[in-house]
XYZ file of C-alpha atoms in Angstrom:
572
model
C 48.284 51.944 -17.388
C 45.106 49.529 -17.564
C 41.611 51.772 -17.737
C 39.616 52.222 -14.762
C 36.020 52.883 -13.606
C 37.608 56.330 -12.778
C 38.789 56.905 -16.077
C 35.549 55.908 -17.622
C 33.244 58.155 -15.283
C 36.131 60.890 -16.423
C 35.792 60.601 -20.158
C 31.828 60.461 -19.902
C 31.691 63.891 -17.944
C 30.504 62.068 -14.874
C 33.065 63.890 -12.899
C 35.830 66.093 -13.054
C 39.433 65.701 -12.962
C 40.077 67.361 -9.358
C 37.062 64.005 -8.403
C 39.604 61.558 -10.027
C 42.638 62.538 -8.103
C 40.604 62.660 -4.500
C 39.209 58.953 -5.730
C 42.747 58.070 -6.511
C 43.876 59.188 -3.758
C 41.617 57.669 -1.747
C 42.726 54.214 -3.200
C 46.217 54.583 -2.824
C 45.522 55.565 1.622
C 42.502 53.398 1.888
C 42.218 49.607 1.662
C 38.757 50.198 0.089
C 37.714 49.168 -3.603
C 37.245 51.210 -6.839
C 33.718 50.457 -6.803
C 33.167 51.075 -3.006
C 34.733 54.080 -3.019
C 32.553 55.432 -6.099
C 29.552 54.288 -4.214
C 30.220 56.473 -1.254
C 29.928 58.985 -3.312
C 28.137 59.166 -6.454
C 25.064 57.501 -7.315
C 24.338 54.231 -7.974
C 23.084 54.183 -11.426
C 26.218 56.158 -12.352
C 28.799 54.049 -11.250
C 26.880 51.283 -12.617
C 26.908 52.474 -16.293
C 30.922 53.371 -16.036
C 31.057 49.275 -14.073
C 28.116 48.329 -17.633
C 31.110 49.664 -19.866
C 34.044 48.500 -18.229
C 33.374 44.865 -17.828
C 31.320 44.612 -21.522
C 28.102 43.690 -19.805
C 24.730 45.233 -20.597
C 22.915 46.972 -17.796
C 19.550 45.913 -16.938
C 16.899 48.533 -15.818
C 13.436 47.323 -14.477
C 10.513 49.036 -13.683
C 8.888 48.922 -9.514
C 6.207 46.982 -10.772
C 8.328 44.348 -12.664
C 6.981 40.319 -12.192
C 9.357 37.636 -12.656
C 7.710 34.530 -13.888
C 7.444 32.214 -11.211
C 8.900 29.335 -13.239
C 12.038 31.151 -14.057
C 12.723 32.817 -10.523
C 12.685 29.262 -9.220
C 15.475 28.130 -11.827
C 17.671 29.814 -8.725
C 17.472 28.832 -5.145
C 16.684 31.695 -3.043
C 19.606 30.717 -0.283
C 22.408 30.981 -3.220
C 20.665 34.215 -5.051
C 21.423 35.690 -1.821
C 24.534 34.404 -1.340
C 25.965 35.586 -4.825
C 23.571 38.311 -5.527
C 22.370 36.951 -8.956
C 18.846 36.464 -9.725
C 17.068 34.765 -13.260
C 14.132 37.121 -14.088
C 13.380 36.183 -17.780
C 13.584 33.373 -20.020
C 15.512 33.290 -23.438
C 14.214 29.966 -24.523
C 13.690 26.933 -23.319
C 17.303 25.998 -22.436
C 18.064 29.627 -21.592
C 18.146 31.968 -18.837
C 18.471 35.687 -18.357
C 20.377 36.155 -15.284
C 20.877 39.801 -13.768
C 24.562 39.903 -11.633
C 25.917 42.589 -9.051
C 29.392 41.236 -9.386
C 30.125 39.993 -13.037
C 33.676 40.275 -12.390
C 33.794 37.965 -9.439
C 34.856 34.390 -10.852
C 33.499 32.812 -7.136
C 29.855 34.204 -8.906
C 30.697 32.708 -12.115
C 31.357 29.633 -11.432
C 28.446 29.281 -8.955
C 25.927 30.313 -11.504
C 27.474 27.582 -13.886
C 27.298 25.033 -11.073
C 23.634 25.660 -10.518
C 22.277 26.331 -14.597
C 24.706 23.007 -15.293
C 23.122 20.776 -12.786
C 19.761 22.015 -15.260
C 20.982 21.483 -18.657
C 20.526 24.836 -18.776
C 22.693 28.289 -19.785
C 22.728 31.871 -18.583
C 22.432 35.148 -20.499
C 23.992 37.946 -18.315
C 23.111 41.180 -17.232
C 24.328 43.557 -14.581
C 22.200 45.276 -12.280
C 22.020 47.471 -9.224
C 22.349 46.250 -5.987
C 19.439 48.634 -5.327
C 17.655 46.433 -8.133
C 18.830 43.185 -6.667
C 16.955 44.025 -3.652
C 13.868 44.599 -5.497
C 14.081 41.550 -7.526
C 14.983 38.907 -4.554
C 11.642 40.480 -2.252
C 9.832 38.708 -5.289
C 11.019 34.955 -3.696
C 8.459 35.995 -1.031
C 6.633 33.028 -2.661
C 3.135 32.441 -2.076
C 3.268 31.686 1.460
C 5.500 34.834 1.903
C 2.964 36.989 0.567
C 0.045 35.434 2.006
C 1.879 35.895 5.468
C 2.286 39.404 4.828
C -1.030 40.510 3.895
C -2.206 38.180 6.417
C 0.331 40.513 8.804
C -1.587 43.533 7.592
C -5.156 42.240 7.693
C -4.116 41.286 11.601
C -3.762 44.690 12.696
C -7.182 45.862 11.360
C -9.571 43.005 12.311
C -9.636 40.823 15.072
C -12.943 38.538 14.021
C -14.030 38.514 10.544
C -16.494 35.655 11.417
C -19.054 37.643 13.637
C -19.113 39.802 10.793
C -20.153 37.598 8.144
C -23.738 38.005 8.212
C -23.306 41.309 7.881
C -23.659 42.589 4.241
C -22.350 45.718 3.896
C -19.764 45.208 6.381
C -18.272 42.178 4.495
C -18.066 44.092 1.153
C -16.204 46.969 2.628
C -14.238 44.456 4.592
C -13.023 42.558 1.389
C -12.321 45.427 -0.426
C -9.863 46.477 1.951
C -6.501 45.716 0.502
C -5.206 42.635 2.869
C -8.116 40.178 1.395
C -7.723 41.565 -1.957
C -4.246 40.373 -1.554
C -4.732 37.342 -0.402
C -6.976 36.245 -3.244
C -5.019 37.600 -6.185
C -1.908 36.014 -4.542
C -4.034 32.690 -4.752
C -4.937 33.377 -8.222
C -1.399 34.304 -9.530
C 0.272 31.598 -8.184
C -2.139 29.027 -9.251
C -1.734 30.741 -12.671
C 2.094 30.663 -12.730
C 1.788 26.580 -11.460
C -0.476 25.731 -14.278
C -3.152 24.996 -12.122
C -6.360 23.592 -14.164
C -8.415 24.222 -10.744
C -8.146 25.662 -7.377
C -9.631 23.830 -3.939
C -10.283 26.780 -0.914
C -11.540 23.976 1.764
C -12.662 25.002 5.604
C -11.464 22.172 7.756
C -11.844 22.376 11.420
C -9.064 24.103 12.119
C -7.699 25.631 9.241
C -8.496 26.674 5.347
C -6.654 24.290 3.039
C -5.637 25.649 -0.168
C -4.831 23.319 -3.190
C -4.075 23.248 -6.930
C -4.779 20.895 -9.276
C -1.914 20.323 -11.578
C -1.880 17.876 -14.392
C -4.882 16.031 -12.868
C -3.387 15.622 -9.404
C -4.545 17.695 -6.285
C -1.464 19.470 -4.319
C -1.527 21.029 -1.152
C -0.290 24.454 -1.315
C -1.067 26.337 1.955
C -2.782 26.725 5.193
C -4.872 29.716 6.296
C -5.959 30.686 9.275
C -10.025 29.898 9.678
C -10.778 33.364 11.048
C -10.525 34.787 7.523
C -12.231 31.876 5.501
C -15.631 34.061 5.408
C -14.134 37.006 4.211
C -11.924 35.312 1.447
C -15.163 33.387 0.205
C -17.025 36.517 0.249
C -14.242 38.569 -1.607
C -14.496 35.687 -4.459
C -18.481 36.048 -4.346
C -18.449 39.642 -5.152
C -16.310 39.440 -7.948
C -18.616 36.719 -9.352
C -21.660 38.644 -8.674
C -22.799 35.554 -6.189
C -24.600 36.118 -2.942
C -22.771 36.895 -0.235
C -24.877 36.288 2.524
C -26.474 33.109 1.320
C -24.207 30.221 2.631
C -26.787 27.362 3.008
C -27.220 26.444 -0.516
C -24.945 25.858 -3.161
C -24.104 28.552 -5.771
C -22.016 29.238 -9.372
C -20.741 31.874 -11.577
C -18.021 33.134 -13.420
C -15.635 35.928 -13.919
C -13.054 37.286 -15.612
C -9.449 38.662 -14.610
C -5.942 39.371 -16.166
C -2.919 37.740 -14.411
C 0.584 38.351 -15.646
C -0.570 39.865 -19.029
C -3.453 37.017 -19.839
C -7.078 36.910 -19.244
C -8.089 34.185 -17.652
C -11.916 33.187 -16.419
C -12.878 32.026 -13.480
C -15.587 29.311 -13.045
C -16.591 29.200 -9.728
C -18.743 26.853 -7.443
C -19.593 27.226 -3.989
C -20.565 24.274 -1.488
C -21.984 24.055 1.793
C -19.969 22.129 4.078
C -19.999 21.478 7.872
C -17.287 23.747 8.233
C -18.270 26.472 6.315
C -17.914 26.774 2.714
C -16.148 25.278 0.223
C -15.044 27.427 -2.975
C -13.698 25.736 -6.370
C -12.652 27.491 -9.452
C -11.621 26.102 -12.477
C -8.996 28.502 -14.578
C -9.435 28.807 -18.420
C -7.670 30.522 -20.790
C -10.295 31.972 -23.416
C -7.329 33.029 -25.988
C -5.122 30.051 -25.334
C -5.908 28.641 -28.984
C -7.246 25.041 -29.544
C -4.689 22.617 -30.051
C -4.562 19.755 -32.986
C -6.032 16.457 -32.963
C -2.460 15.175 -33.052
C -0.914 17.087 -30.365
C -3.883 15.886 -27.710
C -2.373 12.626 -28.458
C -4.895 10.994 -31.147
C -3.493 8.900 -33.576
C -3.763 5.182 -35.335
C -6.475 3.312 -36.835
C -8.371 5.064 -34.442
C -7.596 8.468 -35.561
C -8.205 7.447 -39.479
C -11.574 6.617 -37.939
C -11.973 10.146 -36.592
C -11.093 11.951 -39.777
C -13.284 9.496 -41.921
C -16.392 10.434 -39.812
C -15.699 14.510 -39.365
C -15.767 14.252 -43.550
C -18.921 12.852 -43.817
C -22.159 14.981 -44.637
C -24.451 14.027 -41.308
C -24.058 12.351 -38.374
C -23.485 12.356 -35.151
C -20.053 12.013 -33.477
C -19.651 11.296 -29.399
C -16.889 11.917 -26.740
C -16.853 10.043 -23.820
C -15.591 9.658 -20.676
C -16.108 10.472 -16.978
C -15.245 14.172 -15.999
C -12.065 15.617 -16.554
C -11.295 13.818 -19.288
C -10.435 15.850 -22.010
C -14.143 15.674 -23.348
C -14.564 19.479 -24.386
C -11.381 19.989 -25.577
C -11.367 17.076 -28.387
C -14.751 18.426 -29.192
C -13.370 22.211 -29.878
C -10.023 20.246 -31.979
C -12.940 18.332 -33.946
C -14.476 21.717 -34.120
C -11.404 23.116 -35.465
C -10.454 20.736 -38.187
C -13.992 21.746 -39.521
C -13.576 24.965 -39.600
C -13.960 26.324 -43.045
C -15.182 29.980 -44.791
C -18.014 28.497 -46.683
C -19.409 25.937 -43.102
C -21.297 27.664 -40.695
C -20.693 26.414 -37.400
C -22.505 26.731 -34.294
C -21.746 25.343 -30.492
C -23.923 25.163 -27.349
C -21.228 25.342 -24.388
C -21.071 25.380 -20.624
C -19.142 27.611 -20.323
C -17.287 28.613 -23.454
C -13.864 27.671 -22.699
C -11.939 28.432 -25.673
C -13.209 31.578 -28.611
C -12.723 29.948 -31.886
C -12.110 32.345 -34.849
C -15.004 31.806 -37.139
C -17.761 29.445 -34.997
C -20.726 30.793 -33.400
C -20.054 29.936 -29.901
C -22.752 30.341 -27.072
C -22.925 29.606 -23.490
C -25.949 28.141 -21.952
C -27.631 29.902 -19.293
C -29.994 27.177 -17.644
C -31.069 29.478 -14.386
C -32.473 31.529 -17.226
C -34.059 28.787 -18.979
C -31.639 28.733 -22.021
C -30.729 24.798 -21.728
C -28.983 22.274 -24.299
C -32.216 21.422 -25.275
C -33.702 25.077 -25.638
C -30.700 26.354 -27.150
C -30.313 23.144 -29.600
C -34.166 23.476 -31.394
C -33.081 27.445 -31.835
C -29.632 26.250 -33.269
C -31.393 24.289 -35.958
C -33.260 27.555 -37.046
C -29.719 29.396 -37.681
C -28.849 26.512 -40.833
C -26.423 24.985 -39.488
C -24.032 22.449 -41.334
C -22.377 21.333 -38.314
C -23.647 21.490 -34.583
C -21.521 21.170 -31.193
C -23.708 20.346 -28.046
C -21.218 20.312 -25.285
C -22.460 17.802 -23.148
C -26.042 15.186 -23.749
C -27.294 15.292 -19.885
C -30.866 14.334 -20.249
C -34.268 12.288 -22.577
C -34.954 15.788 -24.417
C -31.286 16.664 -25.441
C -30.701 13.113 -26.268
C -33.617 12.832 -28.957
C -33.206 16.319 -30.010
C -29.158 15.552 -30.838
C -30.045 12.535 -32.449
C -33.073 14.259 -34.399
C -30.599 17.365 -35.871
C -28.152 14.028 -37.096
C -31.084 12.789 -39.304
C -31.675 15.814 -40.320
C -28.912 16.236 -42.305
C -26.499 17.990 -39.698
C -22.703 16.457 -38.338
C -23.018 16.891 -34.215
C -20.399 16.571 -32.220
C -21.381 16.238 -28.825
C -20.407 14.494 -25.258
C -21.510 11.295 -23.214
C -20.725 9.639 -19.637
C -19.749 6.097 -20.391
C -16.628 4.417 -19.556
C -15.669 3.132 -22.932
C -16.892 3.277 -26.568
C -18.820 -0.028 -26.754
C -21.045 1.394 -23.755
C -22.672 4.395 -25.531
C -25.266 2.729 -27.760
C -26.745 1.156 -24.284
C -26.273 4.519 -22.565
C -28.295 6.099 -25.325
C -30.869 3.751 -25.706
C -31.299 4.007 -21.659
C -31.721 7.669 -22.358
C -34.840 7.067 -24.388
C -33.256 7.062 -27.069
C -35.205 4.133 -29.773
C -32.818 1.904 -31.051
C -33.859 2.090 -34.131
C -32.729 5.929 -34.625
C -29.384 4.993 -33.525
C -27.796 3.100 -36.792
C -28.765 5.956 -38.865
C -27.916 9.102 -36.646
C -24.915 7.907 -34.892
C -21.431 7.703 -37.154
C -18.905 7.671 -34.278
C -18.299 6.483 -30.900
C -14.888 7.598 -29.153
C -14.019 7.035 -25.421
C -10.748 8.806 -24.109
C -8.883 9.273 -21.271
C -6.049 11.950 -19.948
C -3.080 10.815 -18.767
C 0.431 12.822 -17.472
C 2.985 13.598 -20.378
C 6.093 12.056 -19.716
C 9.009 15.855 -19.456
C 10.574 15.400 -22.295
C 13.559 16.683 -20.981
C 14.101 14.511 -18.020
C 12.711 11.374 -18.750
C 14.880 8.597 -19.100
C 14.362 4.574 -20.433
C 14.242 1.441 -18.567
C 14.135 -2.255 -19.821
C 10.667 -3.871 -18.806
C 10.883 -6.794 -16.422
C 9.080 -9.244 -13.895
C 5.512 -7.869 -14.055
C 5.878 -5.032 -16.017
C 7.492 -7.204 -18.846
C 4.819 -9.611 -18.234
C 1.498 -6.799 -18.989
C 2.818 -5.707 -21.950
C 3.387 -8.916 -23.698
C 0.280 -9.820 -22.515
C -1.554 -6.561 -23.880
C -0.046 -6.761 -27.170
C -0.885 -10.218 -27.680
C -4.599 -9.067 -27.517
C -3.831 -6.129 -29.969
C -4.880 -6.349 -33.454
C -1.751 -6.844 -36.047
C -0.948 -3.786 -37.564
C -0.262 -2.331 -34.044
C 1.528 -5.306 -33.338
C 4.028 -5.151 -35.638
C 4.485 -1.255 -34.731
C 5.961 -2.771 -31.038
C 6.411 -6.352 -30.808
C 10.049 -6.625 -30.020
C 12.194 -9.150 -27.826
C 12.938 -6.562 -24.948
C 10.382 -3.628 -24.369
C 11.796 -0.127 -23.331
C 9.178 1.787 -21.063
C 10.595 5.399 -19.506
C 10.267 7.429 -16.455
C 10.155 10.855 -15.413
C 13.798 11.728 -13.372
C 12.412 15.125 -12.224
C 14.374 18.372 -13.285
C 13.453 22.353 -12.972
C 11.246 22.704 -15.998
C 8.864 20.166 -14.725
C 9.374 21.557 -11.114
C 10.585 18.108 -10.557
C 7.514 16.107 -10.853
C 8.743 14.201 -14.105
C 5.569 14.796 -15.830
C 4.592 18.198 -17.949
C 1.080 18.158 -19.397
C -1.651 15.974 -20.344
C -2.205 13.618 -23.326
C -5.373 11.230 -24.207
C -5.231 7.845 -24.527
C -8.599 6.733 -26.579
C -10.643 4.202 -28.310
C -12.875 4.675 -31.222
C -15.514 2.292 -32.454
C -17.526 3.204 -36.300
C -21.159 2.317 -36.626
C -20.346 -0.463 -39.169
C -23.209 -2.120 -41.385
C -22.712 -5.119 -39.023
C -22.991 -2.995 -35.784
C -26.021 -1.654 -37.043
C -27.544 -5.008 -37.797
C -26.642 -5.882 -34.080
C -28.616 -2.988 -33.001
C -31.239 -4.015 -35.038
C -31.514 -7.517 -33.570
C -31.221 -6.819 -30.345
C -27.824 -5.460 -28.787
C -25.729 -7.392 -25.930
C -22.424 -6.194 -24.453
C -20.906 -9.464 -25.827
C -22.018 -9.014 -29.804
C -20.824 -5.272 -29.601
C -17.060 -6.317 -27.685
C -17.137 -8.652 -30.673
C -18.181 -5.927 -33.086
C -15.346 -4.394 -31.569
C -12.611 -6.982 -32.301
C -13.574 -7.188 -36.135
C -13.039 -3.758 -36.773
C -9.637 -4.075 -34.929
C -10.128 -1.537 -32.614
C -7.707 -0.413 -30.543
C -8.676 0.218 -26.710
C -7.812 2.796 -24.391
C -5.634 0.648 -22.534
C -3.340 -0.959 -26.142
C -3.261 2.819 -26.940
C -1.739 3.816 -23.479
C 0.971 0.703 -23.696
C 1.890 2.291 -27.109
C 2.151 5.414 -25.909
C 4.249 3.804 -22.735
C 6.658 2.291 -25.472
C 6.965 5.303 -27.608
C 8.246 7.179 -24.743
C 5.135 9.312 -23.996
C 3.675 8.573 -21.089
C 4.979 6.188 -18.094
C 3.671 2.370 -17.519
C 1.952 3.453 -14.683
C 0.412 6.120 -15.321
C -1.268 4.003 -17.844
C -2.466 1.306 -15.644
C -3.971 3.962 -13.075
C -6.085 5.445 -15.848
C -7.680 2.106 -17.601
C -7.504 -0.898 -14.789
């Protein structure tokens, strides 16, 4: 006779033989099923073991306050997880799921969980588990608007008009303490976490509160509140940050820090005035996150020779630019790291400090306490340097003292708004800057850009035609030679981005910079000399065969990087 559940729970001691013949029994009167008839009867976690043994499966056991990661729960739709009772809580790698089954023996299941991981170029690891577990898994597709509804539920039944009480100090801090709003804004916070949200929008419109995440550079809508709790959600944000809560006419900012799904992540926070009440915007950063290569931000070329030619030299200064959120900072913390050496001491003036680097001497200016760029930078050159970071040149004073610790012997790496390279020697001299200290202090000028990554695992090629066809012909017959002859071909391939479930179907994953880098070349400096114009330095610009933001992003476009859009959104 073939082995049973029965005869398993028998030979483990689970029950004894006069419990085997009543279960037998039971079968042979009944139309009922092994495992039904165990259930009735014995507990769960019991039969589940004998079921674990008898099918070859490993059981799965989580804890009450198990997460799934909200990128893997969504591998599944919630209608068929139901359906089947199978749900993916972990990831095994990238084309890998760990799937937890009720019913491993059903080949309906089976083949439905194929069906679904197939259409995703994508496999499952199995586990069995509980329907008791099942149930406590699948509450976790509550989803953000799920859970916002149900604190929102909760909050309800205590308060019935948070904004009467919002001038009311005490009273708001108890109020957003209370569990409801605490939800609310973690919920907020986790799933903007879990999205890979760079920055999240809490806007009072007239009716409503808008939430929205900013994901790869682009804003998304990702729920409305109801206005009556906008005060209290602003002020639960406030006290974490230390901000005043009942100030609301002026603008404030601070920071804080909180763990979400096992990482600490700070908060930099700014609140706004508005019409409507106001507006809160955080931006997320990942302190431990580790700075990423030159290489993998997308630099390479000429233009990246250029880079590692000036980071080598003894003094000088080296500048970023671009308009805000442009991948500024981070280049500056990869220059940083290529630099970072045992016998170099390094120090940084940030706002904030975004990333800790392992051997730099990072601080964070403070400028409501006085401690500015320009305070911090003439107490930096008292701590002998060898290479200085100022994170961003804002006014006269920083400008001159940046350019006077680059004639001094030190390599700075610091940031400028312009719009491309050949624009910062103007920008600098309009600063009040002399032209004259400019051929000797400055060794670099590099303008970038950040653009959407192409998923790699999604996107697919098409042959360029009409227009499309057209631009890059005509972009590469402006490019200097070398990088011609890396893509002139007959027929040009660019690639788009299909959509599939690790890119939550957007086609794109990530950021990458497209960039332009211009040296201060014994002719440029003899054009500063003379007298600069925008012409002689575009010209200046064509000797040295630079490549431009733009030729960079149609390389990229060609290589399969980034789409042909994208590209001409970012540089036209």
């Amino acid at each position: 006779m073939p082995i049973t559940l029965i005869d398993i729970l028998l030979k483990d001691g689970k029950i004894t033989h006069a419990d085997a013949d009543a279960f037998r029994n039971e079968l042979r009167t009944k139309r009922i099923t092994e495992e039904d008839s165990l259930l009735a009867k014995l507990p769960e976690d019991v039969v589940f073991e004998a079921k674990s043994k008898f099918y070859g499966v490993p059981l799965k056991v989580f804890d009450e306050d198990h997460a799934i990661p909200h990128d893997v729960l969504s591998q599944i739709p919630e209608d068929a997880s139901k359906m089947y009772k199978f749900i993916a809580f972990d990831r095994v790698d990238e084309d890998t799921l760990e799937v937890g089954v009720v019913n491993p023996q059903d080949v309906k299941v089976l083949d439905a969980l194929k069906f679904i991981l197939t259409s995703k170029n994508m496999n499952a690891k199995i586990s069995l588990i509980t329907p008791r577990q099942f149930d406590f898994l699948f509450q976790q597709y509550s989803s953000l608007h799920g859970e916002v509804k149900e604190a929102l539920q909760r909050l309800e039944e205590d308060i019935t008009d948070i904004d009467a009480m919002a001038g009311q100090k005490i009273d708001i801090e108890e109020l957003t303490a209370d569990a409801p709003i605490a939800r609310v804004v973690a919920v907020i916070f986790k799933h903007a976490f879990e999205g890979r949200a760079s920055d999240i929008h809490i806007e009072p419109l007239d009716k409503n509160t808008r939430v929205r995440f900013r994901v790869d550079g682009i804003l998304h809508s990702s729920l409305l509140l109801p206005k009556s709790i906008h005060s209290a959600i602003v002020s639960r944000i406030k006290i974490l940050t230390n901000l005043k809560i009942d100030e609301s006419r002026v603008p404030q900012d601070g920071r804080f820090r909180s763990r979400i799904s096992g990482s600490i992540i700070d908060f930099r926070v700014s609140s706004f005035p508005t019409i409507n009440g106001e507006k809160i915007v955080m931006r997320l950063l990942d302190p431990f996150a580790g700075v990423k290569s030159l290489e993998e931000l997308g630099f390479g070329g000429t233009g990246f020779e250029m880079i590692k030619r000036a980071v080598g030299k003894p003094y000088g200064m080296i500048l970023v630019t671009g308009p805000t959120g442009s991948g500024k900072s981070t280049t500056l913390q990869s220059l940083l790291g290529t630099v970072n050496k045992e016998g170099i001491n390094l120090v940084s003036l940030e706002d904030p400090v975004e990333y800790n680097i392992e051997g730099v001497n990072q601080s964070p200016v403070r400028p409501e306490l006085g401690y500015t760029y320009a305070s911090g930078l003439r107490s930096i050159l008292r701590q002998d340097p060898d290479i200085v970071m100022v994170g961003e040149i804002r006014d006269q004073e920083t400008a001159q003292l940046t350019v006077h610790a680059a004639l001094t012997g030190h390599v700075v790496l610091t940031t400028l708004h312009t719009n491309n390279a050949i624009g910062v020697i103007p920008r600098l001299i309009d600063m009040g800057v002399e032209s004259y200290l400019i051929p000797p202090s400055v060794v670099l000028m590099v303008a970038q850009r950040l653009v959407r990554k192409l998923c790699n695992d999604c996107k697919q090629p098409v042959e360029a035609q009409g227009r499309a066809k057209q631009l890059i012909e005509e972009t590469i017959a402006s490019m200097p030679k070398k990088a011609q002859e890396r893509v002139k071909s007959g027929t040009y391939r660019i690639w788009e981005g299909a959509g599939c479930g690790k890119c939550m179907h957007k086609g794109t994953k990530g950021r990458i910079a497209i960039f332009e880098a211009m040296e201060m070349s014994r002719e440029l400096k003899q054009i500063i000399v003379e007298g600069i114009t925008e012409e002689k330095i575009t010209n200046e610009s064509l000797r040295q065969e630079m490549i431009t933001m733009k030729q960079d992003g149609i390389i990229k476009a060609l290589e399969g990087s980034v789409s042909l859009e994208e590209v001409l959104q970012s540089t036209t």
